[in-house]
């Protein structure tokens, strides 16, 4: 039940997807066909394709000698290639593959193609992505950051792993290693249910826990969340609303159930994010500390496209990592298109043709707004 940072193996976790009706992974679309260009295949759900505005990105790539093709997983991948790079987010398929035969076959076909084409660069590796779908695994990585980044005063909150309902009987004793309030999150870090969370204020509220899940000590942070979006060597920090401060320690208050999307999206307007006027503003995270964190996580994860949720502890001003996300939406990052294209070109061994200041504001940030 308790965290075991040194443990290498994890119980099996369900895997991969295909969003609404799998349509996003099935309907083939080819963009920017250009003779002699590099060919990049994208394997995304309908929702993800809209969120990053893949059509606009494909048009953007056309001017830089890169052909973008949407991969149809229901068809043999060989004739759709060859691909120099494949960019994917197969989270739905990975999660569904544990109990759905169609998803199992889709995933097997994809893995077979990747194995048969070792020269194709995969963004990102499936094992790394699968690991981040499991909060037990990602929180173990987070829990070690205070050692590797000690000089930067980076840490993560204390937490417990609740494997099954059988563990709940002993939670009362184990929870003494944490501090109330507690935030409860699902084990699987994907899908709509992964955003359903609750705040527990006392031992009595532990009856509301639904395993498997993680219990994490809640850290007051002035209702400000800093989302760090990573694209290869580049990263971008965007400020978002977050949960307000709560008195530390157990109290006689009912469990608060909430959806993190409703709290921390750019347009969120929730009573849970409202601070008292007397609450002092916290300093932003150190850019040097964030850069050190991103460098360390890139090394630990072996990934290029991910997000990190960080907060600043109101009491200690410590940079605190509370979650890691696979291929996020990059909302609020107008440089996303140029950063992604530059990274694709870098893994292809080409000199980036996109200037650092080049932006396409009709890209990820505006497309994401329509999907919120």
JSON list of N, CA and C in Angstrom, two decimals, residues 13 33 36 70 77 89 124 155 181-182 193 226 236 241 255 270 272 278-279 289-290 316 330 352 362 366:
[
{"chain": "A", "resi": 13, "resn": "UNK", "atom": "N", "xyz": [-1.29, -2.94, -15.47]},
{"chain": "A", "resi": 13, "resn": "UNK", "atom": "CA", "xyz": [-2.22, -1.82, -15.61]},
{"chain": "A", "resi": 13, "resn": "UNK", "atom": "C", "xyz": [-2.82, -1.87, -16.99]},
{"chain": "A", "resi": 33, "resn": "UNK", "atom": "N", "xyz": [1.67, 16.41, -49.22]},
{"chain": "A", "resi": 33, "resn": "UNK", "atom": "CA", "xyz": [2.47, 15.42, -49.91]},
{"chain": "A", "resi": 33, "resn": "UNK", "atom": "C", "xyz": [3.51, 16.12, -50.76]},
{"chain": "A", "resi": 36, "resn": "UNK", "atom": "N", "xyz": [10.28, 13.78, -52.03]},
{"chain": "A", "resi": 36, "resn": "UNK", "atom": "CA", "xyz": [11.59, 13.94, -51.41]},
{"chain": "A", "resi": 36, "resn": "UNK", "atom": "C", "xyz": [11.55, 14.53, -50.01]},
{"chain": "A", "resi": 70, "resn": "UNK", "atom": "N", "xyz": [-1.69, 11.21, -41.51]},
{"chain": "A", "resi": 70, "resn": "UNK", "atom": "CA", "xyz": [-2.43, 10.60, -40.40]},
{"chain": "A", "resi": 70, "resn": "UNK", "atom": "C", "xyz": [-2.48, 9.10, -40.63]},
{"chain": "A", "resi": 77, "resn": "UNK", "atom": "N", "xyz": [0.05, -0.80, -41.77]},
{"chain": "A", "resi": 77, "resn": "UNK", "atom": "CA", "xyz": [0.83, 0.43, -41.71]},
{"chain": "A", "resi": 77, "resn": "UNK", "atom": "C", "xyz": [1.92, 0.49, -42.77]},
{"chain": "A", "resi": 89, "resn": "UNK", "atom": "N", "xyz": [-0.17, 9.41, -29.65]},
{"chain": "A", "resi": 89, "resn": "UNK", "atom": "CA", "xyz": [-0.66, 9.34, -28.28]},
{"chain": "A", "resi": 89, "resn": "UNK", "atom": "C", "xyz": [-1.67, 8.19, -28.26]},
{"chain": "A", "resi": 124, "resn": "UNK", "atom": "N", "xyz": [6.38, 9.19, -28.46]},
{"chain": "A", "resi": 124, "resn": "UNK", "atom": "CA", "xyz": [7.51, 8.75, -27.64]},
{"chain": "A", "resi": 124, "resn": "UNK", "atom": "C", "xyz": [7.48, 7.23, -27.53]},
{"chain": "A", "resi": 155, "resn": "UNK", "atom": "N", "xyz": [10.86, 19.10, -4.86]},
{"chain": "A", "resi": 155, "resn": "UNK", "atom": "CA", "xyz": [10.35, 17.94, -4.14]},
{"chain": "A", "resi": 155, "resn": "UNK", "atom": "C", "xyz": [8.97, 17.57, -4.68]},
{"chain": "A", "resi": 181, "resn": "UNK", "atom": "N", "xyz": [-5.13, 18.27, 4.69]},
{"chain": "A", "resi": 181, "resn": "UNK", "atom": "CA", "xyz": [-6.01, 17.48, 3.83]},
{"chain": "A", "resi": 181, "resn": "UNK", "atom": "C", "xyz": [-5.22, 16.58, 2.87]},
{"chain": "A", "resi": 182, "resn": "UNK", "atom": "N", "xyz": [-5.92, 15.56, 2.34]},
{"chain": "A", "resi": 182, "resn": "UNK", "atom": "CA", "xyz": [-5.36, 14.67, 1.35]},
{"chain": "A", "resi": 182, "resn": "UNK", "atom": "C", "xyz": [-6.11, 14.83, 0.04]},
{"chain": "A", "resi": 193, "resn": "UNK", "atom": "N", "xyz": [-12.18, 9.79, -16.16]},
{"chain": "A", "resi": 193, "resn": "UNK", "atom": "CA", "xyz": [-12.19, 9.46, -14.74]},
{"chain": "A", "resi": 193, "resn": "UNK", "atom": "C", "xyz": [-10.92, 9.89, -14.03]},
{"chain": "A", "resi": 226, "resn": "UNK", "atom": "N", "xyz": [1.41, 25.89, -12.05]},
{"chain": "A", "resi": 226, "resn": "UNK", "atom": "CA", "xyz": [2.32, 26.18, -13.15]},
{"chain": "A", "resi": 226, "resn": "UNK", "atom": "C", "xyz": [2.46, 24.92, -13.99]},
{"chain": "A", "resi": 236, "resn": "UNK", "atom": "N", "xyz": [8.01, 25.30, -21.93]},
{"chain": "A", "resi": 236, "resn": "UNK", "atom": "CA", "xyz": [7.23, 26.53, -21.78]},
{"chain": "A", "resi": 236, "resn": "UNK", "atom": "C", "xyz": [6.41, 26.41, -20.50]},
{"chain": "A", "resi": 241, "resn": "UNK", "atom": "N", "xyz": [-5.23, 28.58, -12.95]},
{"chain": "A", "resi": 241, "resn": "UNK", "atom": "CA", "xyz": [-5.85, 28.58, -11.62]},
{"chain": "A", "resi": 241, "resn": "UNK", "atom": "C", "xyz": [-5.76, 27.20, -10.99]},
{"chain": "A", "resi": 255, "resn": "UNK", "atom": "N", "xyz": [-15.92, 15.57, 2.62]},
{"chain": "A", "resi": 255, "resn": "UNK", "atom": "CA", "xyz": [-15.06, 15.40, 1.45]},
{"chain": "A", "resi": 255, "resn": "UNK", "atom": "C", "xyz": [-15.56, 16.26, 0.29]},
{"chain": "A", "resi": 270, "resn": "UNK", "atom": "N", "xyz": [-14.13, 28.72, -10.51]},
{"chain": "A", "resi": 270, "resn": "UNK", "atom": "CA", "xyz": [-14.69, 27.84, -9.50]},
{"chain": "A", "resi": 270, "resn": "UNK", "atom": "C", "xyz": [-14.52, 28.42, -8.11]},
{"chain": "A", "resi": 272, "resn": "UNK", "atom": "N", "xyz": [-13.71, 26.80, -5.71]},
{"chain": "A", "resi": 272, "resn": "UNK", "atom": "CA", "xyz": [-12.57, 26.11, -5.13]},
{"chain": "A", "resi": 272, "resn": "UNK", "atom": "C", "xyz": [-11.24, 26.81, -5.41]},
{"chain": "A", "resi": 278, "resn": "UNK", "atom": "N", "xyz": [-6.49, 38.75, 1.40]},
{"chain": "A", "resi": 278, "resn": "UNK", "atom": "CA", "xyz": [-5.27, 38.92, 2.21]},
{"chain": "A", "resi": 278, "resn": "UNK", "atom": "C", "xyz": [-4.18, 37.92, 1.83]},
{"chain": "A", "resi": 279, "resn": "UNK", "atom": "N", "xyz": [-4.49, 36.94, 1.00]},
{"chain": "A", "resi": 279, "resn": "UNK", "atom": "CA", "xyz": [-3.50, 35.92, 0.65]},
{"chain": "A", "resi": 279, "resn": "UNK", "atom": "C", "xyz": [-2.35, 36.55, -0.14]},
{"chain": "A", "resi": 289, "resn": "UNK", "atom": "N", "xyz": [15.56, 26.44, -11.88]},
{"chain": "A", "resi": 289, "resn": "UNK", "atom": "CA", "xyz": [15.09, 25.20, -11.25]},
{"chain": "A", "resi": 289, "resn": "UNK", "atom": "C", "xyz": [14.18, 24.42, -12.18]},
{"chain": "A", "resi": 290, "resn": "UNK", "atom": "N", "xyz": [13.31, 25.13, -12.91]},
{"chain": "A", "resi": 290, "resn": "UNK", "atom": "CA", "xyz": [12.42, 24.46, -13.86]},
{"chain": "A", "resi": 290, "resn": "UNK", "atom": "C", "xyz": [13.24, 23.79, -14.96]},
{"chain": "A", "resi": 316, "resn": "UNK", "atom": "N", "xyz": [7.11, 27.14, 2.47]},
{"chain": "A", "resi": 316, "resn": "UNK", "atom": "CA", "xyz": [8.56, 26.97, 2.25]},
{"chain": "A", "resi": 316, "resn": "UNK", "atom": "C", "xyz": [9.06, 27.58, 0.94]},
{"chain": "A", "resi": 330, "resn": "UNK", "atom": "N", "xyz": [-0.87, 21.50, -24.68]},
{"chain": "A", "resi": 330, "resn": "UNK", "atom": "CA", "xyz": [-0.05, 22.69, -25.01]},
{"chain": "A", "resi": 330, "resn": "UNK", "atom": "C", "xyz": [-0.90, 23.94, -25.16]},
{"chain": "A", "resi": 352, "resn": "UNK", "atom": "N", "xyz": [17.28, 22.82, -37.93]},
{"chain": "A", "resi": 352, "resn": "UNK", "atom": "CA", "xyz": [15.93, 23.39, -37.87]},
{"chain": "A", "resi": 352, "resn": "UNK", "atom": "C", "xyz": [15.76, 24.55, -38.82]},
{"chain": "A", "resi": 362, "resn": "UNK", "atom": "N", "xyz": [-2.55, 30.49, -34.70]},
{"chain": "A", "resi": 362, "resn": "UNK", "atom": "CA", "xyz": [-3.79, 29.78, -35.00]},
{"chain": "A", "resi": 362, "resn": "UNK", "atom": "C", "xyz": [-3.66, 28.31, -34.71]},
{"chain": "A", "resi": 366, "resn": "UNK", "atom": "N", "xyz": [-5.23, 28.07, -29.96]},
{"chain": "A", "resi": 366, "resn": "UNK", "atom": "CA", "xyz": [-6.58, 28.40, -30.38]},
{"chain": "A", "resi": 366, "resn": "UNK", "atom": "C", "xyz": [-7.40, 27.15, -30.62]}
]
